[in-house]
C-alpha positions as a LaTeX table, in Angstrom:
\begin{tabular}{lrrr}
\hline
Residue & $x$ (\AA) & $y$ (\AA) & $z$ (\AA) \\
\hline
Gly1 & $-0.07$ & $-0.04$ & $-0.16$ \\
Leu2 & 0.86 & 3.63 & 0.08 \\
Arg3 & 2.06 & 5.44 & 3.25 \\
Ala4 & 0.42 & 8.86 & 4.38 \\
Asp5 & 3.17 & 10.51 & 2.41 \\
Gly6 & 2.46 & 8.78 & $-0.74$ \\
Arg7 & 5.50 & 6.39 & $-0.69$ \\
Leu8 & 5.33 & 2.77 & $-0.97$ \\
Arg9 & 4.81 & 0.35 & 1.68 \\
Ala10 & 5.05 & $-3.34$ & 1.03 \\
Glu11 & 6.48 & $-6.86$ & 2.05 \\
Leu12 & 7.10 & $-9.27$ & $-0.50$ \\
Gln13 & 7.72 & $-12.84$ & 0.32 \\
Ala14 & 8.70 & $-15.95$ & $-2.10$ \\
His15 & 9.08 & $-19.17$ & $-0.39$ \\
Asp16 & 10.02 & $-22.69$ & $-2.13$ \\
Leu17 & 11.24 & $-21.21$ & $-5.31$ \\
Gly18 & 11.66 & $-24.02$ & $-8.01$ \\
Gly19 & 11.60 & $-24.58$ & $-11.55$ \\
Arg20 & 14.06 & $-23.75$ & $-14.41$ \\
Leu21 & 15.40 & $-20.36$ & $-15.36$ \\
Arg22 & 17.48 & $-20.12$ & $-18.78$ \\
Gly23 & 17.68 & $-23.84$ & $-18.56$ \\
Arg24 & 18.98 & $-23.95$ & $-15.05$ \\
Ala25 & 17.78 & $-25.42$ & $-11.99$ \\
Leu26 & 16.20 & $-22.86$ & $-9.71$ \\
Ala27 & 15.52 & $-23.04$ & $-5.99$ \\
Gly28 & 15.49 & $-20.93$ & $-2.87$ \\
His29 & 13.56 & $-18.30$ & $-0.98$ \\
Ala30 & 13.44 & $-14.51$ & $-0.76$ \\
Asp31 & 11.72 & $-11.94$ & 1.60 \\
Ala32 & 11.82 & $-8.12$ & 1.38 \\
Ala33 & 10.15 & $-5.29$ & 3.10 \\
Ile34 & 9.75 & $-1.70$ & 1.45 \\
Asp35 & 8.90 & 1.25 & 3.62 \\
Gly36 & 9.41 & 4.46 & 1.74 \\
Asp37 & 13.30 & 4.83 & 1.25 \\
Ala38 & 13.89 & 2.18 & 3.63 \\
Tyr39 & 14.53 & $-1.58$ & 2.95 \\
Arg40 & 15.40 & $-4.85$ & 4.42 \\
Gly41 & 15.34 & $-8.47$ & 3.17 \\
Gln42 & 17.19 & $-11.75$ & 2.88 \\
Leu43 & 17.82 & $-14.16$ & $-0.04$ \\
Ala44 & 18.97 & $-17.64$ & $-0.37$ \\
Leu45 & 19.00 & $-18.51$ & $-3.93$ \\
Thr46 & 20.69 & $-21.49$ & $-6.23$ \\
Leu47 & 20.60 & $-21.17$ & $-9.85$ \\
Gly48 & 22.48 & $-23.80$ & $-11.91$ \\
Gly49 & 25.84 & $-23.98$ & $-10.39$ \\
Ser50 & 25.58 & $-20.92$ & $-8.33$ \\
Arg51 & 24.68 & $-20.23$ & $-4.80$ \\
Ile52 & 23.93 & $-16.61$ & $-3.31$ \\
Asp53 & 23.08 & $-15.90$ & 0.39 \\
Ala54 & 22.54 & $-12.22$ & 1.10 \\
Arg55 & 20.78 & $-10.24$ & 3.90 \\
Gly56 & 20.60 & $-6.79$ & 5.13 \\
Ser57 & 18.79 & $-3.43$ & 5.40 \\
Val58 & 19.18 & 0.12 & 3.72 \\
Asp59 & 17.91 & 3.25 & 5.52 \\
Thr60 & 19.68 & 6.07 & 6.85 \\
Ala61 & 22.42 & 3.49 & 7.61 \\
Val62 & 23.38 & 0.26 & 5.47 \\
Ala63 & 24.04 & $-3.14$ & 6.83 \\
Val64 & 24.50 & $-5.64$ & 3.85 \\
Thr65 & 26.32 & $-8.81$ & 3.70 \\
Ala66 & 26.48 & $-11.28$ & 0.60 \\
Ser67 & 28.13 & $-14.81$ & 0.13 \\
Leu68 & 28.80 & $-16.26$ & $-3.02$ \\
Ala69 & 29.45 & $-19.99$ & $-2.90$ \\
Pro70 & 30.09 & $-19.63$ & $-5.76$ \\
Leu71 & 28.66 & $-17.52$ & $-8.49$ \\
Arg72 & 28.96 & $-18.59$ & $-11.93$ \\
Leu73 & 28.70 & $-15.62$ & $-14.29$ \\
Asp74 & 26.98 & $-17.26$ & $-16.88$ \\
Asp75 & 24.15 & $-18.44$ & $-14.75$ \\
Leu76 & 22.92 & $-14.77$ & $-14.24$ \\
Leu77 & 24.49 & $-12.91$ & $-17.54$ \\
Pro78 & 24.12 & $-14.22$ & $-20.99$ \\
Gly79 & 27.36 & $-14.36$ & $-22.59$ \\
Ala80 & 29.42 & $-13.95$ & $-19.56$ \\
Arg81 & 31.57 & $-16.77$ & $-17.99$ \\
Gly82 & 33.77 & $-17.26$ & $-14.89$ \\
Val83 & 33.69 & $-17.94$ & $-11.20$ \\
Leu84 & 33.44 & $-15.83$ & $-8.15$ \\
Arg85 & 33.81 & $-16.92$ & $-4.72$ \\
Gly86 & 33.45 & $-15.05$ & $-1.39$ \\
Thr87 & 31.90 & $-12.30$ & 0.76 \\
Leu88 & 31.08 & $-8.76$ & 0.49 \\
Ala89 & 29.72 & $-6.55$ & 3.54 \\
Leu90 & 28.71 & $-2.85$ & 3.55 \\
Arg91 & 28.27 & $-1.04$ & 6.81 \\
Gly92 & 27.68 & 2.51 & 7.71 \\
Ala93 & 26.10 & 5.43 & 6.42 \\
Arg94 & 23.98 & 5.09 & 3.66 \\
Thr95 & 26.13 & 7.46 & 1.39 \\
Ala96 & 29.47 & 6.51 & 2.84 \\
Pro97 & 29.33 & 2.75 & 3.90 \\
Asp98 & 32.50 & 0.79 & 5.25 \\
Ile99 & 33.70 & $-1.74$ & 2.83 \\
Ala100 & 34.77 & $-5.50$ & 3.54 \\
Val101 & 35.51 & $-7.80$ & 0.89 \\
Asp102 & 36.92 & $-11.09$ & 0.30 \\
Leu103 & 36.44 & $-12.29$ & $-3.26$ \\
Ala104 & 38.37 & $-14.59$ & $-5.49$ \\
Gly105 & 37.51 & $-14.73$ & $-9.36$ \\
Ser106 & 38.81 & $-17.04$ & $-12.09$ \\
Asp107 & 38.61 & $-16.87$ & $-16.05$ \\
Leu108 & 35.97 & $-13.93$ & $-15.85$ \\
Ala109 & 34.69 & $-12.40$ & $-19.05$ \\
Phe110 & 31.98 & $-10.09$ & $-19.75$ \\
Gly111 & 31.92 & $-8.37$ & $-23.32$ \\
Ala112 & 35.19 & $-7.03$ & $-24.27$ \\
Tyr113 & 36.63 & $-7.40$ & $-20.59$ \\
Arg114 & 38.62 & $-10.40$ & $-19.32$ \\
Ala115 & 40.62 & $-11.46$ & $-16.26$ \\
Ser116 & 42.28 & $-14.87$ & $-15.76$ \\
Arg117 & 42.30 & $-14.32$ & $-12.09$ \\
Val118 & 41.25 & $-11.64$ & $-9.68$ \\
Gln119 & 41.36 & $-11.31$ & $-5.82$ \\
Ala120 & 40.20 & $-8.74$ & $-3.42$ \\
Gln121 & 40.71 & $-8.82$ & 0.21 \\
Gly122 & 40.54 & $-6.37$ & 2.99 \\
Arg123 & 38.33 & $-3.65$ & 4.74 \\
Leu124 & 38.13 & 0.04 & 3.88 \\
Pro125 & 36.24 & 2.45 & 6.08 \\
Trp126 & 34.76 & 5.53 & 3.94 \\
Arg127 & 35.37 & 8.51 & 6.21 \\
Ala128 & 38.28 & 7.64 & 8.72 \\
Gly129 & 40.27 & 4.73 & 9.84 \\
Asp130 & 43.04 & 2.43 & 9.07 \\
Gly131 & 41.81 & 0.40 & 6.70 \\
Asp132 & 43.73 & $-2.23$ & 4.30 \\
Leu133 & 42.41 & $-3.70$ & 0.99 \\
Arg134 & 44.52 & $-5.50$ & $-1.61$ \\
Leu135 & 43.52 & $-6.07$ & $-5.28$ \\
Glu136 & 45.62 & $-8.60$ & $-7.36$ \\
Ala137 & 44.51 & $-9.56$ & $-10.95$ \\
Ser138 & 46.42 & $-11.39$ & $-13.78$ \\
Gly139 & 45.61 & $-11.83$ & $-17.37$ \\
Val140 & 43.53 & $-8.81$ & $-17.69$ \\
Gln141 & 41.91 & $-7.25$ & $-20.83$ \\
Ala142 & 40.28 & $-3.96$ & $-20.22$ \\
Gly143 & 41.10 & $-1.77$ & $-23.39$ \\
Leu144 & 44.68 & $-2.25$ & $-22.76$ \\
Pro145 & 45.86 & $-5.95$ & $-22.01$ \\
Leu146 & 47.88 & $-6.38$ & $-18.63$ \\
Asp147 & 49.85 & $-9.51$ & $-17.47$ \\
Thr148 & 49.38 & $-8.53$ & $-13.64$ \\
Leu149 & 47.91 & $-5.53$ & $-11.99$ \\
His150 & 48.69 & $-5.01$ & $-7.93$ \\
Ala151 & 46.79 & $-2.17$ & $-5.93$ \\
Arg152 & 46.97 & $-1.39$ & $-2.32$ \\
Leu153 & 44.40 & 0.92 & $-0.81$ \\
Arg154 & 45.11 & 2.23 & 2.82 \\
Gly155 & 43.27 & 4.61 & 5.39 \\
Ala156 & 39.97 & 5.21 & 4.17 \\
Val157 & 37.78 & 6.22 & 1.01 \\
Glu158 & 38.16 & 10.01 & 1.93 \\
Arg159 & 41.59 & 9.76 & 3.14 \\
Leu160 & 43.30 & 7.34 & 0.92 \\
Gln161 & 46.82 & 6.20 & 0.34 \\
Leu162 & 47.19 & 4.09 & $-2.91$ \\
Asp163 & 50.01 & 2.31 & $-4.17$ \\
Ala164 & 49.64 & 0.40 & $-7.76$ \\
Glu165 & 51.70 & $-1.31$ & $-10.31$ \\
Ala166 & 50.66 & $-2.62$ & $-13.74$ \\
Arg167 & 52.93 & $-4.76$ & $-16.05$ \\
Gly168 & 52.14 & $-5.93$ & $-19.53$ \\
Glu169 & 53.26 & $-6.16$ & $-23.12$ \\
Ala170 & 53.30 & $-2.51$ & $-23.52$ \\
Gly171 & 55.59 & $-1.91$ & $-20.53$ \\
Arg172 & 55.07 & $-1.22$ & $-16.90$ \\
Leu173 & 53.28 & 1.60 & $-14.79$ \\
Ala174 & 53.97 & 2.20 & $-11.17$ \\
Leu175 & 52.59 & 4.85 & $-8.96$ \\
Ser176 & 51.65 & 6.09 & $-5.32$ \\
Ala177 & 49.37 & 8.66 & $-4.43$ \\
Gln178 & 47.08 & 10.27 & $-1.69$ \\
Ala179 & 43.70 & 11.39 & $-2.10$ \\
Arg180 & 41.32 & 13.59 & 0.66 \\
Arg181 & 37.85 & 14.61 & 0.40 \\
Gln182 & 36.76 & 18.02 & 2.00 \\
Gly183 & 33.12 & 18.38 & 1.22 \\
Ala184 & 32.70 & 18.41 & $-2.74$ \\
Arg185 & 36.51 & 18.85 & $-3.26$ \\
Trp186 & 39.04 & 16.18 & $-3.71$ \\
Asp187 & 42.77 & 16.75 & $-3.43$ \\
Gly188 & 45.86 & 14.93 & $-2.90$ \\
Thr189 & 49.58 & 14.37 & $-4.01$ \\
Leu190 & 50.96 & 12.22 & $-6.59$ \\
Ala191 & 53.94 & 11.07 & $-4.78$ \\
Thr192 & 55.68 & 8.76 & $-7.32$ \\
Leu193 & 55.23 & 7.87 & $-10.96$ \\
Thr194 & 57.15 & 5.56 & $-13.21$ \\
Leu195 & 56.26 & 4.78 & $-16.72$ \\
Ala196 & 58.38 & 2.25 & $-18.42$ \\
Pro197 & 57.29 & 1.52 & $-21.89$ \\
Ala198 & 58.69 & $-1.93$ & $-23.26$ \\
Gln199 & 60.85 & $-0.75$ & $-26.31$ \\
Ala200 & 61.35 & 3.00 & $-25.06$ \\
Ala201 & 62.79 & 5.16 & $-22.63$ \\
Ala202 & 61.43 & 5.15 & $-19.01$ \\
Trp203 & 60.14 & 8.38 & $-17.49$ \\
Thr204 & 60.12 & 8.78 & $-13.63$ \\
Leu205 & 58.26 & 11.85 & $-11.66$ \\
Arg206 & 61.02 & 13.97 & $-10.36$ \\
Gln207 & 59.03 & 15.39 & $-7.32$ \\
Pro208 & 55.57 & 14.81 & $-5.82$ \\
Ala209 & 52.71 & 17.02 & $-7.51$ \\
Arg210 & 49.79 & 18.30 & $-5.97$ \\
Trp211 & 46.31 & 17.68 & $-7.71$ \\
Ala212 & 42.58 & 18.93 & $-6.91$ \\
Trp213 & 39.14 & 18.24 & $-8.50$ \\
Asp214 & 35.91 & 19.66 & $-7.36$ \\
Gly215 & 33.57 & 17.85 & $-10.04$ \\
Arg216 & 33.99 & 21.07 & $-12.51$ \\
Ser217 & 37.52 & 22.05 & $-12.42$ \\
Gly218 & 40.95 & 20.45 & $-11.80$ \\
Ala219 & 44.52 & 21.65 & $-10.94$ \\
Leu220 & 47.77 & 20.14 & $-11.07$ \\
Ser221 & 51.07 & 21.60 & $-9.75$ \\
Glu222 & 54.05 & 21.28 & $-11.79$ \\
Ala223 & 54.80 & 17.60 & $-12.43$ \\
Cys224 & 58.18 & 16.77 & $-14.26$ \\
Leu225 & 59.07 & 13.37 & $-15.77$ \\
Ala226 & 62.76 & 12.74 & $-16.31$ \\
Ala227 & 63.63 & 10.30 & $-19.20$ \\
Thr228 & 66.36 & 7.83 & $-18.56$ \\
Gly229 & 68.25 & 9.07 & $-21.73$ \\
Gly230 & 68.16 & 12.65 & $-20.34$ \\
Gly231 & 65.76 & 15.83 & $-20.79$ \\
Thr232 & 62.51 & 16.39 & $-18.76$ \\
Leu233 & 59.09 & 17.16 & $-19.57$ \\
Cys234 & 56.73 & 19.15 & $-17.35$ \\
Val235 & 53.07 & 19.93 & $-17.09$ \\
Gln236 & 51.01 & 22.07 & $-14.68$ \\
Gly237 & 47.35 & 23.09 & $-15.05$ \\
Asp238 & 44.28 & 24.98 & $-13.75$ \\
Trp239 & 41.41 & 24.10 & $-15.99$ \\
Pro240 & 39.34 & 25.66 & $-17.00$ \\
Arg241 & 40.36 & 28.86 & $-15.04$ \\
Arg242 & 43.88 & 29.35 & $-16.31$ \\
Gly243 & 44.67 & 26.49 & $-18.92$ \\
Leu244 & 47.29 & 24.07 & $-19.22$ \\
Asp245 & 51.14 & 24.54 & $-19.58$ \\
Leu246 & 53.62 & 22.06 & $-20.97$ \\
His247 & 57.49 & 22.52 & $-21.23$ \\
Gly248 & 60.17 & 20.40 & $-22.13$ \\
Glu249 & 64.07 & 20.85 & $-21.51$ \\
Ala250 & 67.10 & 19.09 & $-23.36$ \\
Leu251 & 64.71 & 16.25 & $-24.78$ \\
Pro252 & 67.01 & 14.06 & $-26.76$ \\
Leu253 & 65.63 & 13.59 & $-30.22$ \\
Ala254 & 66.68 & 9.90 & $-30.00$ \\
Leu255 & 63.56 & 9.33 & $-28.13$ \\
Leu256 & 61.68 & 9.74 & $-31.50$ \\
Gly257 & 63.34 & 6.56 & $-32.62$ \\
Asp258 & 61.44 & 4.76 & $-29.79$ \\
Trp259 & 57.95 & 5.47 & $-31.16$ \\
Leu260 & 58.68 & 5.86 & $-35.13$ \\
Pro261 & 57.81 & 2.46 & $-37.12$ \\
Arg262 & 61.05 & 0.29 & $-37.62$ \\
Arg263 & 62.85 & 0.59 & $-40.95$ \\
Glu264 & 62.32 & $-2.11$ & $-43.66$ \\
Asp265 & 65.67 & $-3.74$ & $-42.30$ \\
Gly266 & 63.90 & $-3.80$ & $-38.64$ \\
Arg267 & 66.36 & $-1.36$ & $-37.26$ \\
Arg268 & 65.53 & 1.98 & $-35.51$ \\
Trp269 & 66.06 & 5.28 & $-36.93$ \\
Val270 & 68.69 & 7.10 & $-35.34$ \\
Phe271 & 68.56 & 10.87 & $-34.31$ \\
Asp272 & 71.19 & 13.27 & $-33.08$ \\
Gly273 & 70.37 & 16.51 & $-31.05$ \\
Thr274 & 67.84 & 17.71 & $-28.36$ \\
Leu275 & 65.35 & 20.03 & $-28.35$ \\
Asp276 & 63.36 & 22.47 & $-26.13$ \\
Leu277 & 59.58 & 22.99 & $-26.24$ \\
Thr278 & 56.61 & 24.98 & $-24.51$ \\
Ala279 & 53.18 & 24.72 & $-25.05$ \\
Gln280 & 49.96 & 26.33 & $-23.60$ \\
Leu281 & 46.22 & 25.45 & $-23.94$ \\
Arg282 & 43.81 & 28.29 & $-22.84$ \\
Pro283 & 40.21 & 28.57 & $-22.38$ \\
Gln284 & 38.48 & 31.20 & $-24.33$ \\
Gly285 & 34.86 & 31.79 & $-23.81$ \\
Gly286 & 33.22 & 28.37 & $-24.61$ \\
Ala287 & 36.05 & 27.22 & $-26.76$ \\
Trp288 & 39.90 & 26.97 & $-26.50$ \\
Arg289 & 43.12 & 28.23 & $-28.12$ \\
Ala290 & 46.67 & 26.70 & $-28.06$ \\
Ser291 & 50.15 & 27.68 & $-28.91$ \\
Ala292 & 53.23 & 25.84 & $-29.20$ \\
Ser293 & 56.95 & 26.58 & $-29.76$ \\
Leu294 & 60.24 & 24.23 & $-30.37$ \\
Thr295 & 63.83 & 25.00 & $-30.78$ \\
Ser296 & 66.86 & 23.01 & $-31.47$ \\
Ala297 & 70.44 & 24.07 & $-31.99$ \\
Ser298 & 71.32 & 21.29 & $-34.15$ \\
Gly299 & 70.34 & 17.98 & $-35.00$ \\
Gly300 & 70.21 & 15.33 & $-37.60$ \\
Leu301 & 69.30 & 11.70 & $-38.88$ \\
Arg302 & 71.80 & 8.94 & $-39.52$ \\
Asn303 & 71.77 & 5.55 & $-41.06$ \\
Ser304 & 73.08 & 3.93 & $-37.90$ \\
Ala305 & 74.75 & 4.75 & $-34.55$ \\
Arg306 & 78.21 & 4.16 & $-36.14$ \\
Ala307 & 77.57 & 6.30 & $-39.33$ \\
Arg308 & 79.84 & 8.89 & $-39.44$ \\
Arg309 & 77.84 & 11.34 & $-41.66$ \\
Ala310 & 74.29 & 12.28 & $-41.43$ \\
Leu311 & 71.70 & 11.54 & $-43.71$ \\
Leu312 & 70.25 & 14.70 & $-43.16$ \\
Ala313 & 71.43 & 17.47 & $-40.52$ \\
Tyr314 & 69.94 & 20.97 & $-39.46$ \\
Arg315 & 70.84 & 24.06 & $-37.26$ \\
Asp316 & 68.83 & 26.68 & $-35.64$ \\
Leu317 & 65.64 & 25.03 & $-35.93$ \\
Thr318 & 62.57 & 26.81 & $-34.77$ \\
Leu319 & 58.80 & 26.02 & $-35.12$ \\
Ala320 & 55.92 & 28.19 & $-33.90$ \\
Ala321 & 52.32 & 27.00 & $-33.97$ \\
Ser322 & 49.04 & 28.25 & $-33.12$ \\
Leu323 & 45.58 & 26.41 & $-32.72$ \\
Asp324 & 41.84 & 27.04 & $-32.25$ \\
Pro325 & 38.71 & 25.10 & $-33.03$ \\
Gln326 & 38.85 & 26.67 & $-36.58$ \\
Arg327 & 42.47 & 27.13 & $-37.62$ \\
Ile328 & 45.78 & 25.64 & $-37.70$ \\
Glu329 & 48.68 & 27.90 & $-38.26$ \\
Ala330 & 52.48 & 27.04 & $-38.23$ \\
Arg331 & 55.90 & 28.66 & $-39.22$ \\
Ile332 & 59.24 & 26.50 & $-39.45$ \\
Ala333 & 62.57 & 27.57 & $-40.15$ \\
Ala334 & 66.33 & 25.95 & $-40.15$ \\
Gly335 & 69.53 & 25.96 & $-41.68$ \\
Leu336 & 70.29 & 22.76 & $-43.44$ \\
Asp337 & 73.89 & 21.11 & $-43.70$ \\
Ser338 & 73.80 & 21.56 & $-47.61$ \\
Gly339 & 74.23 & 25.19 & $-46.95$ \\
Gly340 & 70.65 & 25.46 & $-48.06$ \\
Arg341 & 67.58 & 26.83 & $-45.79$ \\
Leu342 & 64.17 & 25.65 & $-45.07$ \\
Asp343 & 61.33 & 28.42 & $-44.47$ \\
Ala344 & 57.88 & 27.22 & $-44.31$ \\
His345 & 54.37 & 28.54 & $-43.24$ \\
Phe346 & 51.10 & 26.89 & $-43.56$ \\
Ala347 & 47.62 & 27.78 & $-42.34$ \\
Thr348 & 44.69 & 25.36 & $-42.46$ \\
Gly349 & 41.37 & 24.33 & $-41.07$ \\
Trp350 & 40.57 & 21.04 & $-39.41$ \\
Asp351 & 38.66 & 19.68 & $-42.11$ \\
\hline
\end{tabular}
């Protein structure tokens, strides 16, 4: 029926469930009560090879526990596969419950997502406390294939310390960071970051960087990455207020060889020289505008690291570009080793 305020009040009971669902044997029972925005109930269900037991209540506070012994995903989700076992519990404020989990999964797949093994174990309070939750996964396919993923979350959701590492065919990513919530604002520190592509130079965060996000705007203090072969690349921003700034110093042109397609003989292109760059992205009304400049005192392209002469060499290279949603314009100038000179200007739209 309806309460005096027009919201639903009801009790539901389903005992001695039986029969078949999607060709799988079904058995169990369920009880539920609804009183406006408050809910309580319990469930004991077997479907095919799955058994799910859950009970709990949701009001101003939440107290929910669930046990999967096990859950075979294809019993519930057409096209899915894999097995989950373990327990999950939520307790605390309705909008900020503490989490306790002990789950293990194997051979999981749903749509384009895959994981050979997943394990989540630990507890994490929401607002304050000394929680510790660990996530381990292997054989992951989630847009980018990963051989292994390790993550450890400590503290509380709103006072979080995160340490994570991912490895795959593309390389390795490792980071540690802190996050804190104050009202609608999140802020924290990116303490360490290492990005090591499998076939390219590794980049390491030179010093911790502060970040903030309030749901509409974000800010990042200067974050500088140093490459193993030399050079640094720094970014900082306050979007959409002041925009983003990028600058690089003494970046080796040899880094280009890591990312360009190999030559027909399978060898990398060999570049000499370094470059400096600056770039800005600025909000402009409801749109944006960007500018970039690049300079390099000298450099060139050689056939191999042992080659004495360059296939192409230059000096005093400069490039200046400006962009907006309608237009791209750039100028480039350089002296060439043959005694000639390159001067070019182009302007075009995006289409």
